[in-house]
PDB file of C-alpha atoms in Angstrom:
ATOM      1  CA  UNK K  21      14.953-170.316 -96.761  1.00  0.00           C
ATOM      2  CA  UNK K  22      17.352-171.701 -98.723  1.00  0.00           C
ATOM      3  CA  UNK K  23      16.716-171.350-102.915  1.00  0.00           C
ATOM      4  CA  UNK K  24      13.701-173.206-104.855  1.00  0.00           C
ATOM      5  CA  UNK K  25      11.183-172.598-102.123  1.00  0.00           C
ATOM      6  CA  UNK K  26      12.507-175.452 -99.661  1.00  0.00           C
ATOM      7  CA  UNK K  27      13.195-174.840 -96.049  1.00  0.00           C
ATOM      8  CA  UNK K  28      16.445-177.643 -95.153  1.00  0.00           C
ATOM      9  CA  UNK K  29      16.087-179.616 -92.681  1.00  0.00           C
ATOM     10  CA  UNK K  30      17.243-176.902 -89.507  1.00  0.00           C
ATOM     11  CA  UNK K  31      16.694-173.684 -91.148  1.00  0.00           C
ATOM     12  CA  UNK K  32      14.870-170.416 -89.221  1.00  0.00           C
ATOM     13  CA  UNK K  33      11.150-171.121 -89.977  1.00  0.00           C
ATOM     14  CA  UNK K  34       8.226-168.411 -88.144  1.00  0.00           C
ATOM     15  CA  UNK K  35       8.130-167.604 -85.182  1.00  0.00           C
ATOM     16  CA  UNK K  36       6.270-169.274 -82.994  1.00  0.00           C
ATOM     17  CA  UNK K  37       2.003-166.277 -82.811  1.00  0.00           C
ATOM     18  CA  UNK K  38       1.200-165.835 -78.833  1.00  0.00           C
ATOM     19  CA  UNK K  39      -2.558-165.262 -77.373  1.00  0.00           C
ATOM     20  CA  UNK K  40      -4.231-167.447 -79.291  1.00  0.00           C
ATOM     21  CA  UNK K  41      -7.436-168.302 -78.710  1.00  0.00           C
ATOM     22  CA  UNK K  42      -6.713-171.600 -79.999  1.00  0.00           C
ATOM     23  CA  UNK K  43      -4.497-173.244 -79.977  1.00  0.00           C
ATOM     24  CA  UNK K  44      -2.208-173.735 -83.620  1.00  0.00           C
ATOM     25  CA  UNK K  45      -2.581-177.162 -84.611  1.00  0.00           C
ATOM     26  CA  UNK K  46      -0.405-178.862 -87.242  1.00  0.00           C
ATOM     27  CA  UNK K  47      -1.232-182.670 -87.989  1.00  0.00           C
ATOM     28  CA  UNK K  48       1.814-184.577 -89.307  1.00  0.00           C
ATOM     29  CA  UNK K  49       0.274-187.407 -91.690  1.00  0.00           C
ATOM     30  CA  UNK K  50       2.779-190.675 -92.202  1.00  0.00           C
ATOM     31  CA  UNK K  51       4.195-191.546 -94.718  1.00  0.00           C
ATOM     32  CA  UNK K  52       2.155-195.425 -95.895  1.00  0.00           C
ATOM     33  CA  UNK K  53       1.658-196.579 -99.065  1.00  0.00           C
ATOM     34  CA  UNK K  54      -1.957-197.493-100.155  1.00  0.00           C
ATOM     35  CA  UNK K  55      -2.901-197.224 -95.913  1.00  0.00           C
ATOM     36  CA  UNK K  56      -2.135-193.140 -96.321  1.00  0.00           C
ATOM     37  CA  UNK K  57      -7.058-193.217 -97.639  1.00  0.00           C
ATOM     38  CA  UNK K  58      -6.913-193.426 -93.528  1.00  0.00           C
ATOM     39  CA  UNK K  59      -6.027-190.261 -94.170  1.00  0.00           C
ATOM     40  CA  UNK K  60      -9.080-188.897 -95.645  1.00  0.00           C
ATOM     41  CA  UNK K  61     -10.862-189.921 -91.961  1.00  0.00           C
ATOM     42  CA  UNK K  62      -8.941-188.261 -89.531  1.00  0.00           C
ATOM     43  CA  UNK K  63      -8.463-185.064 -91.153  1.00  0.00           C
ATOM     44  CA  UNK K  64     -12.313-185.382 -92.201  1.00  0.00           C
ATOM     45  CA  UNK K  65     -13.646-186.559 -87.955  1.00  0.00           C
ATOM     46  CA  UNK K  66     -11.782-183.958 -87.334  1.00  0.00           C
ATOM     47  CA  UNK K  67     -12.852-181.397 -89.212  1.00  0.00           C
ATOM     48  CA  UNK K  68     -16.586-182.550 -87.749  1.00  0.00           C
ATOM     49  CA  UNK K  69     -15.616-182.268 -84.218  1.00  0.00           C
ATOM     50  CA  UNK K  70     -13.849-178.746 -84.809  1.00  0.00           C
ATOM     51  CA  UNK K  71     -10.026-179.281 -84.808  1.00  0.00           C
ATOM     52  CA  UNK K  72      -9.712-178.974 -87.874  1.00  0.00           C
ATOM     53  CA  UNK K  73      -5.585-178.247 -88.506  1.00  0.00           C
ATOM     54  CA  UNK K  74      -3.826-175.101 -89.404  1.00  0.00           C
ATOM     55  CA  UNK K  75      -0.606-176.689 -90.718  1.00  0.00           C
ATOM     56  CA  UNK K  76      -0.522-179.320 -93.281  1.00  0.00           C
ATOM     57  CA  UNK K  77       3.151-181.858 -93.328  1.00  0.00           C
ATOM     58  CA  UNK K  78       2.412-184.688 -94.937  1.00  0.00           C
ATOM     59  CA  UNK K  79       5.095-187.404 -96.059  1.00  0.00           C
ATOM     60  CA  UNK K  80       4.592-189.636 -99.058  1.00  0.00           C
ATOM     61  CA  UNK K  81       0.610-190.985 -99.170  1.00  0.00           C
ATOM     62  CA  UNK K  82       1.050-187.948 -96.621  1.00  0.00           C
ATOM     63  CA  UNK K  83       1.781-185.853 -98.924  1.00  0.00           C
ATOM     64  CA  UNK K  84      -0.501-186.766-101.082  1.00  0.00           C
ATOM     65  CA  UNK K  85      -3.232-186.707 -98.970  1.00  0.00           C
ATOM     66  CA  UNK K  86      -2.300-183.606 -96.998  1.00  0.00           C
ATOM     67  CA  UNK K  87      -1.494-180.855-100.313  1.00  0.00           C
ATOM     68  CA  UNK K  88      -5.375-182.249-101.163  1.00  0.00           C
ATOM     69  CA  UNK K  89      -6.548-181.336 -97.894  1.00  0.00           C
ATOM     70  CA  UNK K  90      -5.161-177.681 -98.296  1.00  0.00           C
ATOM     71  CA  UNK K  91      -6.125-177.563-101.984  1.00  0.00           C
ATOM     72  CA  UNK K  92      -9.971-177.161-100.815  1.00  0.00           C
ATOM     73  CA  UNK K  93     -10.225-181.067-103.180  1.00  0.00           C
ATOM     74  CA  UNK K  94     -10.473-183.885 -99.769  1.00  0.00           C
ATOM     75  CA  UNK K  95     -14.474-184.669-101.487  1.00  0.00           C
ATOM     76  CA  UNK K  96     -12.888-184.703-104.499  1.00  0.00           C
ATOM     77  CA  UNK K  97     -10.190-187.075-103.482  1.00  0.00           C
ATOM     78  CA  UNK K  98     -12.261-189.176-101.656  1.00  0.00           C
ATOM     79  CA  UNK K  99     -14.915-189.951-103.967  1.00  0.00           C
ATOM     80  CA  UNK K 100     -11.306-190.801-106.921  1.00  0.00           C
ATOM     81  CA  UNK K 101     -10.422-192.917-104.238  1.00  0.00           C
ATOM     82  CA  UNK K 102     -13.424-195.456-102.873  1.00  0.00           C
ATOM     83  CA  UNK K 103     -14.035-195.434-106.953  1.00  0.00           C
ATOM     84  CA  UNK K 104     -10.862-197.660-107.409  1.00  0.00           C
ATOM     85  CA  UNK K 105     -11.344-201.266-107.975  1.00  0.00           C
ATOM     86  CA  UNK K 106      -8.061-203.380-107.878  1.00  0.00           C
ATOM     87  CA  UNK K 107      -8.053-203.327-112.005  1.00  0.00           C
ATOM     88  CA  UNK K 108      -7.909-198.969-111.897  1.00  0.00           C
ATOM     89  CA  UNK K 109      -5.039-199.687-109.066  1.00  0.00           C
ATOM     90  CA  UNK K 110      -3.067-201.647-111.877  1.00  0.00           C
ATOM     91  CA  UNK K 111      -3.422-199.535-115.045  1.00  0.00           C
ATOM     92  CA  UNK K 112      -2.582-195.964-113.416  1.00  0.00           C
ATOM     93  CA  UNK K 113       1.186-198.612-113.015  1.00  0.00           C
ATOM     94  CA  UNK K 114       3.031-197.702-116.311  1.00  0.00           C
ATOM     95  CA  UNK K 115       5.814-200.124-116.064  1.00  0.00           C
ATOM     96  CA  UNK K 116       9.141-199.006-117.545  1.00  0.00           C
ATOM     97  CA  UNK K 117      12.041-201.246-117.964  1.00  0.00           C
ATOM     98  CA  UNK K 118      14.742-197.866-118.524  1.00  0.00           C
ATOM     99  CA  UNK K 119      15.056-195.178-115.887  1.00  0.00           C
ATOM    100  CA  UNK K 120      16.133-195.483-111.729  1.00  0.00           C
ATOM    101  CA  UNK K 121      12.379-196.654-111.349  1.00  0.00           C
ATOM    102  CA  UNK K 122       9.768-199.592-111.647  1.00  0.00           C
ATOM    103  CA  UNK K 123       6.991-197.241-112.300  1.00  0.00           C
ATOM    104  CA  UNK K 124       7.245-193.870-114.519  1.00  0.00           C
ATOM    105  CA  UNK K 125       4.384-192.332-112.893  1.00  0.00           C
ATOM    106  CA  UNK K 126       2.581-190.838-116.177  1.00  0.00           C
ATOM    107  CA  UNK K 127      -0.400-191.604-115.926  1.00  0.00           C
ATOM    108  CA  UNK K 128      -1.067-190.999-111.872  1.00  0.00           C
ATOM    109  CA  UNK K 129       0.199-187.285-112.682  1.00  0.00           C
ATOM    110  CA  UNK K 130      -1.987-187.038-115.628  1.00  0.00           C
ATOM    111  CA  UNK K 131      -4.660-187.680-112.989  1.00  0.00           C
ATOM    112  CA  UNK K 132      -3.538-184.967-110.568  1.00  0.00           C
ATOM    113  CA  UNK K 133      -2.982-182.646-113.082  1.00  0.00           C
ATOM    114  CA  UNK K 134      -6.176-182.204-114.105  1.00  0.00           C
ATOM    115  CA  UNK K 135      -7.481-181.511-110.264  1.00  0.00           C
ATOM    116  CA  UNK K 136      -4.577-179.522-109.611  1.00  0.00           C
ATOM    117  CA  UNK K 137      -3.672-177.717-112.119  1.00  0.00           C
ATOM    118  CA  UNK K 138      -0.978-175.494-111.380  1.00  0.00           C
ATOM    119  CA  UNK K 139      -1.835-175.088-108.522  1.00  0.00           C
ATOM    120  CA  UNK K 140       1.687-173.582-106.300  1.00  0.00           C
ATOM    121  CA  UNK K 141       1.911-174.321-102.198  1.00  0.00           C
ATOM    122  CA  UNK K 142       2.388-170.158-101.132  1.00  0.00           C
ATOM    123  CA  UNK K 143      -1.838-169.729-103.111  1.00  0.00           C
ATOM    124  CA  UNK K 144      -3.394-173.255-101.289  1.00  0.00           C
ATOM    125  CA  UNK K 145      -5.849-172.787 -97.697  1.00  0.00           C
ATOM    126  CA  UNK K 146      -3.758-173.697 -95.651  1.00  0.00           C
ATOM    127  CA  UNK K 147      -0.599-174.513 -94.763  1.00  0.00           C
ATOM    128  CA  UNK K 148       1.071-177.628 -96.317  1.00  0.00           C
ATOM    129  CA  UNK K 149       4.488-178.585 -96.387  1.00  0.00           C
ATOM    130  CA  UNK K 150       5.501-181.471 -97.756  1.00  0.00           C
ATOM    131  CA  UNK K 151       9.116-184.040 -96.860  1.00  0.00           C
ATOM    132  CA  UNK K 152      11.050-185.144 -99.339  1.00  0.00           C
ATOM    133  CA  UNK K 153      14.667-186.352 -99.692  1.00  0.00           C
ATOM    134  CA  UNK K 154      17.509-184.901-101.708  1.00  0.00           C
ATOM    135  CA  UNK K 155      19.406-187.715-103.387  1.00  0.00           C
ATOM    136  CA  UNK K 156      22.635-186.215-103.319  1.00  0.00           C
ATOM    137  CA  UNK K 157      22.888-185.402 -99.567  1.00  0.00           C
ATOM    138  CA  UNK K 158      20.259-187.391 -97.344  1.00  0.00           C
ATOM    139  CA  UNK K 159      18.878-184.088 -96.704  1.00  0.00           C
ATOM    140  CA  UNK K 160      15.212-183.178 -95.173  1.00  0.00           C
ATOM    141  CA  UNK K 161      13.890-180.285 -97.398  1.00  0.00           C
ATOM    142  CA  UNK K 162      10.868-178.911 -96.577  1.00  0.00           C
ATOM    143  CA  UNK K 163       8.841-177.919 -99.967  1.00  0.00           C
ATOM    144  CA  UNK K 164       6.735-175.181 -98.824  1.00  0.00           C
ATOM    145  CA  UNK K 165       6.528-172.979-102.224  1.00  0.00           C
ATOM    146  CA  UNK K 166       6.354-174.124-105.593  1.00  0.00           C
ATOM    147  CA  UNK K 167       3.609-176.138-107.454  1.00  0.00           C
ATOM    148  CA  UNK K 168       1.494-178.639-105.421  1.00  0.00           C
ATOM    149  CA  UNK K 169       1.939-181.722-107.957  1.00  0.00           C
ATOM    150  CA  UNK K 170       5.617-181.915-107.795  1.00  0.00           C
ATOM    151  CA  UNK K 171       5.987-181.805-103.976  1.00  0.00           C
ATOM    152  CA  UNK K 172       3.865-184.474-103.868  1.00  0.00           C
ATOM    153  CA  UNK K 173       6.007-186.255-106.081  1.00  0.00           C
ATOM    154  CA  UNK K 174       8.668-185.528-105.066  1.00  0.00           C
ATOM    155  CA  UNK K 175       7.502-186.900-101.268  1.00  0.00           C
ATOM    156  CA  UNK K 176       6.356-189.761-102.338  1.00  0.00           C
ATOM    157  CA  UNK K 177       8.923-191.116-104.747  1.00  0.00           C
ATOM    158  CA  UNK K 178       9.491-194.782-103.123  1.00  0.00           C
ATOM    159  CA  UNK K 179      13.441-195.236-104.228  1.00  0.00           C
ATOM    160  CA  UNK K 180      12.812-198.476-106.810  1.00  0.00           C
ATOM    161  CA  UNK K 181       9.487-197.899-107.263  1.00  0.00           C
ATOM    162  CA  UNK K 182       8.808-193.708-109.153  1.00  0.00           C
ATOM    163  CA  UNK K 183      11.991-192.562-110.790  1.00  0.00           C
ATOM    164  CA  UNK K 184      14.117-189.348-109.254  1.00  0.00           C
ATOM    165  CA  UNK K 185      12.083-186.028-108.899  1.00  0.00           C
ATOM    166  CA  UNK K 186      13.526-182.969-110.321  1.00  0.00           C
ATOM    167  CA  UNK K 187      12.763-179.576-108.457  1.00  0.00           C
ATOM    168  CA  UNK K 188      14.669-175.952-109.007  1.00  0.00           C
ATOM    169  CA  UNK K 189      17.643-179.162-110.601  1.00  0.00           C
ATOM    170  CA  UNK K 190      18.341-180.559-107.098  1.00  0.00           C
ATOM    171  CA  UNK K 191      16.597-184.759-106.942  1.00  0.00           C
ATOM    172  CA  UNK K 192      14.354-185.193-104.780  1.00  0.00           C
ATOM    173  CA  UNK K 193      13.181-189.401-103.500  1.00  0.00           C
ATOM    174  CA  UNK K 194      10.518-190.166-101.225  1.00  0.00           C
ATOM    175  CA  UNK K 195      10.620-187.892 -97.153  1.00  0.00           C
ATOM    176  CA  UNK K 196      10.392-191.654 -95.299  1.00  0.00           C
ATOM    177  CA  UNK K 197      13.658-192.532 -95.468  1.00  0.00           C
ATOM    178  CA  UNK K 198      14.313-189.206 -93.891  1.00  0.00           C
ATOM    179  CA  UNK K 199      10.799-188.165 -91.966  1.00  0.00           C
ATOM    180  CA  UNK K 200       7.869-190.417 -91.721  1.00  0.00           C
ATOM    181  CA  UNK K 201       6.458-188.940 -89.572  1.00  0.00           C
ATOM    182  CA  UNK K 202       6.945-185.415 -89.844  1.00  0.00           C
ATOM    183  CA  UNK K 203       6.403-183.355 -86.091  1.00  0.00           C
ATOM    184  CA  UNK K 204       9.289-181.318 -86.191  1.00  0.00           C
ATOM    185  CA  UNK K 205       7.941-180.180 -89.332  1.00  0.00           C
ATOM    186  CA  UNK K 206       4.271-179.512 -87.863  1.00  0.00           C
ATOM    187  CA  UNK K 207       6.181-177.653 -84.367  1.00  0.00           C
ATOM    188  CA  UNK K 208       9.266-175.846 -86.175  1.00  0.00           C
ATOM    189  CA  UNK K 209       5.766-174.043 -88.449  1.00  0.00           C
ATOM    190  CA  UNK K 210       4.774-172.252 -85.472  1.00  0.00           C
ATOM    191  CA  UNK K 211       2.436-175.223 -84.265  1.00  0.00           C
ATOM    192  CA  UNK K 212       1.137-175.283 -80.492  1.00  0.00           C
ATOM    193  CA  UNK K 213      -0.419-177.856 -80.633  1.00  0.00           C
ATOM    194  CA  UNK K 214       0.674-180.856 -82.632  1.00  0.00           C
ATOM    195  CA  UNK K 215      -0.927-184.472 -84.005  1.00  0.00           C
ATOM    196  CA  UNK K 216       0.791-187.134 -85.580  1.00  0.00           C
ATOM    197  CA  UNK K 217      -1.163-190.249 -88.037  1.00  0.00           C
ATOM    198  CA  UNK K 218       0.781-192.919 -87.971  1.00  0.00           C
ATOM    199  CA  UNK K 219      -0.133-195.816 -90.274  1.00  0.00           C
ATOM    200  CA  UNK K 220       2.098-198.382 -89.476  1.00  0.00           C
ATOM    201  CA  UNK K 221       1.664-198.494 -85.588  1.00  0.00           C
ATOM    202  CA  UNK K 222       0.384-201.959 -85.721  1.00  0.00           C
ATOM    203  CA  UNK K 223       3.237-203.959 -88.398  1.00  0.00           C
ATOM    204  CA  UNK K 224       5.309-204.701 -84.988  1.00  0.00           C
ATOM    205  CA  UNK K 225       6.298-208.572 -86.712  1.00  0.00           C
ATOM    206  CA  UNK K 226       5.285-207.573 -90.048  1.00  0.00           C
ATOM    207  CA  UNK K 227       8.032-206.801 -92.325  1.00  0.00           C
ATOM    208  CA  UNK K 228       8.530-210.204 -92.912  1.00  0.00           C
ATOM    209  CA  UNK K 229       4.778-210.622 -93.604  1.00  0.00           C
ATOM    210  CA  UNK K 230       4.548-210.488 -97.489  1.00  0.00           C
ATOM    211  CA  UNK K 231       1.473-209.062 -98.609  1.00  0.00           C
ATOM    212  CA  UNK K 232      -0.486-210.574-101.254  1.00  0.00           C
ATOM    213  CA  UNK K 233      -1.376-208.775-104.173  1.00  0.00           C
ATOM    214  CA  UNK K 234      -3.833-210.970-105.973  1.00  0.00           C
ATOM    215  CA  UNK K 235      -2.896-209.917-109.368  1.00  0.00           C
ATOM    216  CA  UNK K 236      -3.484-212.638-111.322  1.00  0.00           C
ATOM    217  CA  UNK K 237      -5.262-213.027-114.966  1.00  0.00           C
ATOM    218  CA  UNK K 238      -9.064-212.233-114.508  1.00  0.00           C
ATOM    219  CA  UNK K 239      -7.475-208.132-112.999  1.00  0.00           C
ATOM    220  CA  UNK K 240      -5.488-208.408-115.709  1.00  0.00           C
ATOM    221  CA  UNK K 241      -7.467-209.644-118.761  1.00  0.00           C
ATOM    222  CA  UNK K 242      -7.498-206.312-121.071  1.00  0.00           C
ATOM    223  CA  UNK K 243      -3.720-207.835-121.399  1.00  0.00           C
ATOM    224  CA  UNK K 244      -2.861-208.998-124.794  1.00  0.00           C
ATOM    225  CA  UNK K 245      -1.658-212.758-125.215  1.00  0.00           C
ATOM    226  CA  UNK K 246      -0.859-215.134-128.078  1.00  0.00           C
ATOM    227  CA  UNK K 247      -1.033-218.365-128.225  1.00  0.00           C
ATOM    228  CA  UNK K 248      -2.401-218.891-124.761  1.00  0.00           C
ATOM    229  CA  UNK K 249       0.941-217.699-123.422  1.00  0.00           C
ATOM    230  CA  UNK K 250       1.056-213.877-121.583  1.00  0.00           C
ATOM    231  CA  UNK K 251       1.792-210.702-122.562  1.00  0.00           C
ATOM    232  CA  UNK K 252       5.700-209.538-121.741  1.00  0.00           C
ATOM    233  CA  UNK K 253       4.155-207.077-119.527  1.00  0.00           C
ATOM    234  CA  UNK K 254       1.794-209.782-118.140  1.00  0.00           C
ATOM    235  CA  UNK K 255       4.864-211.499-117.430  1.00  0.00           C
ATOM    236  CA  UNK K 256       6.869-208.640-115.971  1.00  0.00           C
ATOM    237  CA  UNK K 257       3.272-207.209-114.036  1.00  0.00           C
ATOM    238  CA  UNK K 258       3.766-211.335-111.930  1.00  0.00           C
ATOM    239  CA  UNK K 259       7.896-210.890-111.525  1.00  0.00           C
ATOM    240  CA  UNK K 260       7.457-207.441-110.111  1.00  0.00           C
ATOM    241  CA  UNK K 261       3.670-207.809-108.420  1.00  0.00           C
ATOM    242  CA  UNK K 262       4.474-211.946-108.191  1.00  0.00           C
ATOM    243  CA  UNK K 263       1.442-213.610-108.571  1.00  0.00           C
ATOM    244  CA  UNK K 264      -1.793-214.514-106.259  1.00  0.00           C
ATOM    245  CA  UNK K 265      -0.726-218.628-106.846  1.00  0.00           C
ATOM    246  CA  UNK K 266       1.605-218.793-105.022  1.00  0.00           C
ATOM    247  CA  UNK K 267       3.731-217.465-101.423  1.00  0.00           C
ATOM    248  CA  UNK K 268       6.576-216.136-103.884  1.00  0.00           C
ATOM    249  CA  UNK K 269       6.877-212.393-103.551  1.00  0.00           C
ATOM    250  CA  UNK K 270       7.517-210.575-105.897  1.00  0.00           C
ATOM    251  CA  UNK K 271      10.069-207.516-105.995  1.00  0.00           C
ATOM    252  CA  UNK K 272       7.615-204.893-104.771  1.00  0.00           C
ATOM    253  CA  UNK K 273       7.295-207.572-101.950  1.00  0.00           C
ATOM    254  CA  UNK K 274       9.891-207.472-100.957  1.00  0.00           C
ATOM    255  CA  UNK K 275      11.130-204.280-101.697  1.00  0.00           C
ATOM    256  CA  UNK K 276       8.218-202.514 -99.094  1.00  0.00           C
ATOM    257  CA  UNK K 277       8.913-205.227 -96.754  1.00  0.00           C
ATOM    258  CA  UNK K 278      12.075-203.811 -96.083  1.00  0.00           C
ATOM    259  CA  UNK K 279      12.050-200.022 -96.627  1.00  0.00           C
ATOM    260  CA  UNK K 280       8.861-200.642 -93.962  1.00  0.00           C
ATOM    261  CA  UNK K 281      10.653-202.082 -92.104  1.00  0.00           C
ATOM    262  CA  UNK K 282      13.643-199.027 -91.998  1.00  0.00           C
ATOM    263  CA  UNK K 283      11.146-197.117 -91.701  1.00  0.00           C
ATOM    264  CA  UNK K 284       9.694-198.443 -89.108  1.00  0.00           C
ATOM    265  CA  UNK K 285      12.549-197.975 -87.391  1.00  0.00           C
ATOM    266  CA  UNK K 286      13.087-193.609 -87.439  1.00  0.00           C
ATOM    267  CA  UNK K 287       9.664-193.019 -86.863  1.00  0.00           C
ATOM    268  CA  UNK K 288      10.261-195.175 -83.224  1.00  0.00           C
ATOM    269  CA  UNK K 289      13.730-192.996 -82.918  1.00  0.00           C
ATOM    270  CA  UNK K 290      12.575-189.993 -84.603  1.00  0.00           C
ATOM    271  CA  UNK K 291       8.855-190.015 -82.448  1.00  0.00           C
ATOM    272  CA  UNK K 292      10.696-190.455 -79.304  1.00  0.00           C
ATOM    273  CA  UNK K 293      12.919-187.510 -79.240  1.00  0.00           C
ATOM    274  CA  UNK K 294      10.559-185.697 -79.993  1.00  0.00           C
ATOM    275  CA  UNK K 295       7.045-187.143 -80.010  1.00  0.00           C
ATOM    276  CA  UNK K 296       4.103-185.265 -80.133  1.00  0.00           C
ATOM    277  CA  UNK K 297       0.878-184.149 -78.829  1.00  0.00           C
ATOM    278  CA  UNK K 298      -1.371-186.497 -79.036  1.00  0.00           C
ATOM    279  CA  UNK K 299      -1.166-189.467 -81.827  1.00  0.00           C
ATOM    280  CA  UNK K 300      -3.547-190.810 -83.570  1.00  0.00           C
ATOM    281  CA  UNK K 301      -2.812-194.702 -84.867  1.00  0.00           C
ATOM    282  CA  UNK K 302      -5.683-196.570 -87.562  1.00  0.00           C
ATOM    283  CA  UNK K 303      -4.877-200.294 -87.255  1.00  0.00           C
ATOM    284  CA  UNK K 304      -4.331-200.303 -90.510  1.00  0.00           C
ATOM    285  CA  UNK K 305      -1.513-203.135 -90.874  1.00  0.00           C
ATOM    286  CA  UNK K 306      -3.732-205.853 -92.547  1.00  0.00           C
ATOM    287  CA  UNK K 307      -4.357-203.386 -95.716  1.00  0.00           C
ATOM    288  CA  UNK K 308      -0.899-204.736 -98.576  1.00  0.00           C
ATOM    289  CA  UNK K 309       1.069-201.808-100.051  1.00  0.00           C
ATOM    290  CA  UNK K 310      -1.415-201.833-103.565  1.00  0.00           C
ATOM    291  CA  UNK K 311      -4.376-202.018-102.082  1.00  0.00           C
ATOM    292  CA  UNK K 312      -5.757-199.211-102.685  1.00  0.00           C
ATOM    293  CA  UNK K 313      -9.059-200.769-103.769  1.00  0.00           C
ATOM    294  CA  UNK K 314      -9.555-201.365-100.336  1.00  0.00           C
ATOM    295  CA  UNK K 315     -10.218-197.140 -99.420  1.00  0.00           C
ATOM    296  CA  UNK K 316     -13.574-197.054 -97.816  1.00  0.00           C
ATOM    297  CA  UNK K 317     -12.174-199.834 -94.917  1.00  0.00           C
ATOM    298  CA  UNK K 318      -9.197-196.812 -94.295  1.00  0.00           C
ATOM    299  CA  UNK K 319     -10.517-193.798 -94.856  1.00  0.00           C
ATOM    300  CA  UNK K 320     -13.432-195.563 -90.746  1.00  0.00           C
ATOM    301  CA  UNK K 321     -10.303-196.630 -89.225  1.00  0.00           C
ATOM    302  CA  UNK K 322      -9.125-192.986 -89.894  1.00  0.00           C
ATOM    303  CA  UNK K 323     -12.207-192.053 -88.039  1.00  0.00           C
ATOM    304  CA  UNK K 324     -12.119-194.784 -86.057  1.00  0.00           C
ATOM    305  CA  UNK K 325      -8.735-193.893 -84.967  1.00  0.00           C
ATOM    306  CA  UNK K 326      -9.770-190.538 -84.039  1.00  0.00           C
ATOM    307  CA  UNK K 327     -12.757-190.717 -81.984  1.00  0.00           C
ATOM    308  CA  UNK K 328     -10.488-193.271 -79.672  1.00  0.00           C
ATOM    309  CA  UNK K 329      -7.461-190.726 -79.393  1.00  0.00           C
ATOM    310  CA  UNK K 330     -10.506-187.679 -79.179  1.00  0.00           C
ATOM    311  CA  UNK K 331     -10.565-187.648 -74.878  1.00  0.00           C
ATOM    312  CA  UNK K 332      -6.398-186.826 -75.018  1.00  0.00           C
ATOM    313  CA  UNK K 333      -6.760-184.370 -78.399  1.00  0.00           C
ATOM    314  CA  UNK K 334      -9.658-182.325 -76.075  1.00  0.00           C
ATOM    315  CA  UNK K 335      -7.818-182.809 -72.281  1.00  0.00           C
ATOM    316  CA  UNK K 336      -4.670-181.221 -74.581  1.00  0.00           C
ATOM    317  CA  UNK K 337      -6.831-178.021 -76.434  1.00  0.00           C
ATOM    318  CA  UNK K 338      -8.539-177.623 -72.784  1.00  0.00           C
ATOM    319  CA  UNK K 339      -5.067-176.603 -70.984  1.00  0.00           C
ATOM    320  CA  UNK K 340      -2.964-175.343 -74.304  1.00  0.00           C
ATOM    321  CA  UNK K 341      -5.944-172.682 -73.632  1.00  0.00           C
ATOM    322  CA  UNK K 342      -5.260-172.210 -70.075  1.00  0.00           C
ATOM    323  CA  UNK K 343      -2.018-172.010 -70.954  1.00  0.00           C
ATOM    324  CA  UNK K 344      -2.528-169.419 -73.984  1.00  0.00           C
TER     325      UNK K 344
END
């Protein structure tokens, strides 16, 4: 294990426990921006069915939801997610013209700190690993100790959108750049049964589709104007997120479309080399990158996906019990 309490991919991990009555379950929560609310539905439905994960590995939005699950605050996160409106979502996006990201992220960090405080990963109710990418080397970093909120920030620090996060003096960014669906992490940490949640499985051909952010004057009437013209802040936001009255993509649309193409190809490659035992695949490609206000729909998609995968999950668990 490296200093500052994180593993680099390839470091020694705990041995696989033997003689289990029930196979040790690991769940790999993939990246997916606003589609990540589907993880809420997946985790709650698995718990209802008696397949509660023992190990939680998350990348990007998967790290945020997975971290809350491991901390025992999933219900609070769901309540907050369901309360989001389009106005509230954009109210959290504190734009900045300086630094290395379009969004400062201060408001989101304050919100996470309010609910998670000074929780450390090693003190969580479940084993949790957040996946990040080391900026200087491109190495895959497994965050297993230290402040939970800091690990979440590092894992979802999407290049160009959020600035990198310094953890122990090392700059980290979005883990989706190296491991979008961290199946390999669950296996390395001792899981006998690995469930993967892929939020982009039905996104084939969607890489060139620009998701309309719905950003317009009505959604941002609180932005100050003068002489009938929009403020500088409003103009910048429209430039970044695009407009609802034009087909022209904004900067974030182009960045995310390009990122999704790279992420999709990487996820396919990694899953082919180390496939999960069970794949849960919410059909969420129609959820836009900033559609955080569609939590109810996303959560239901997650629940439905678990039910569809249930026969395969039951079969896998029984098989592993026989060979425990």
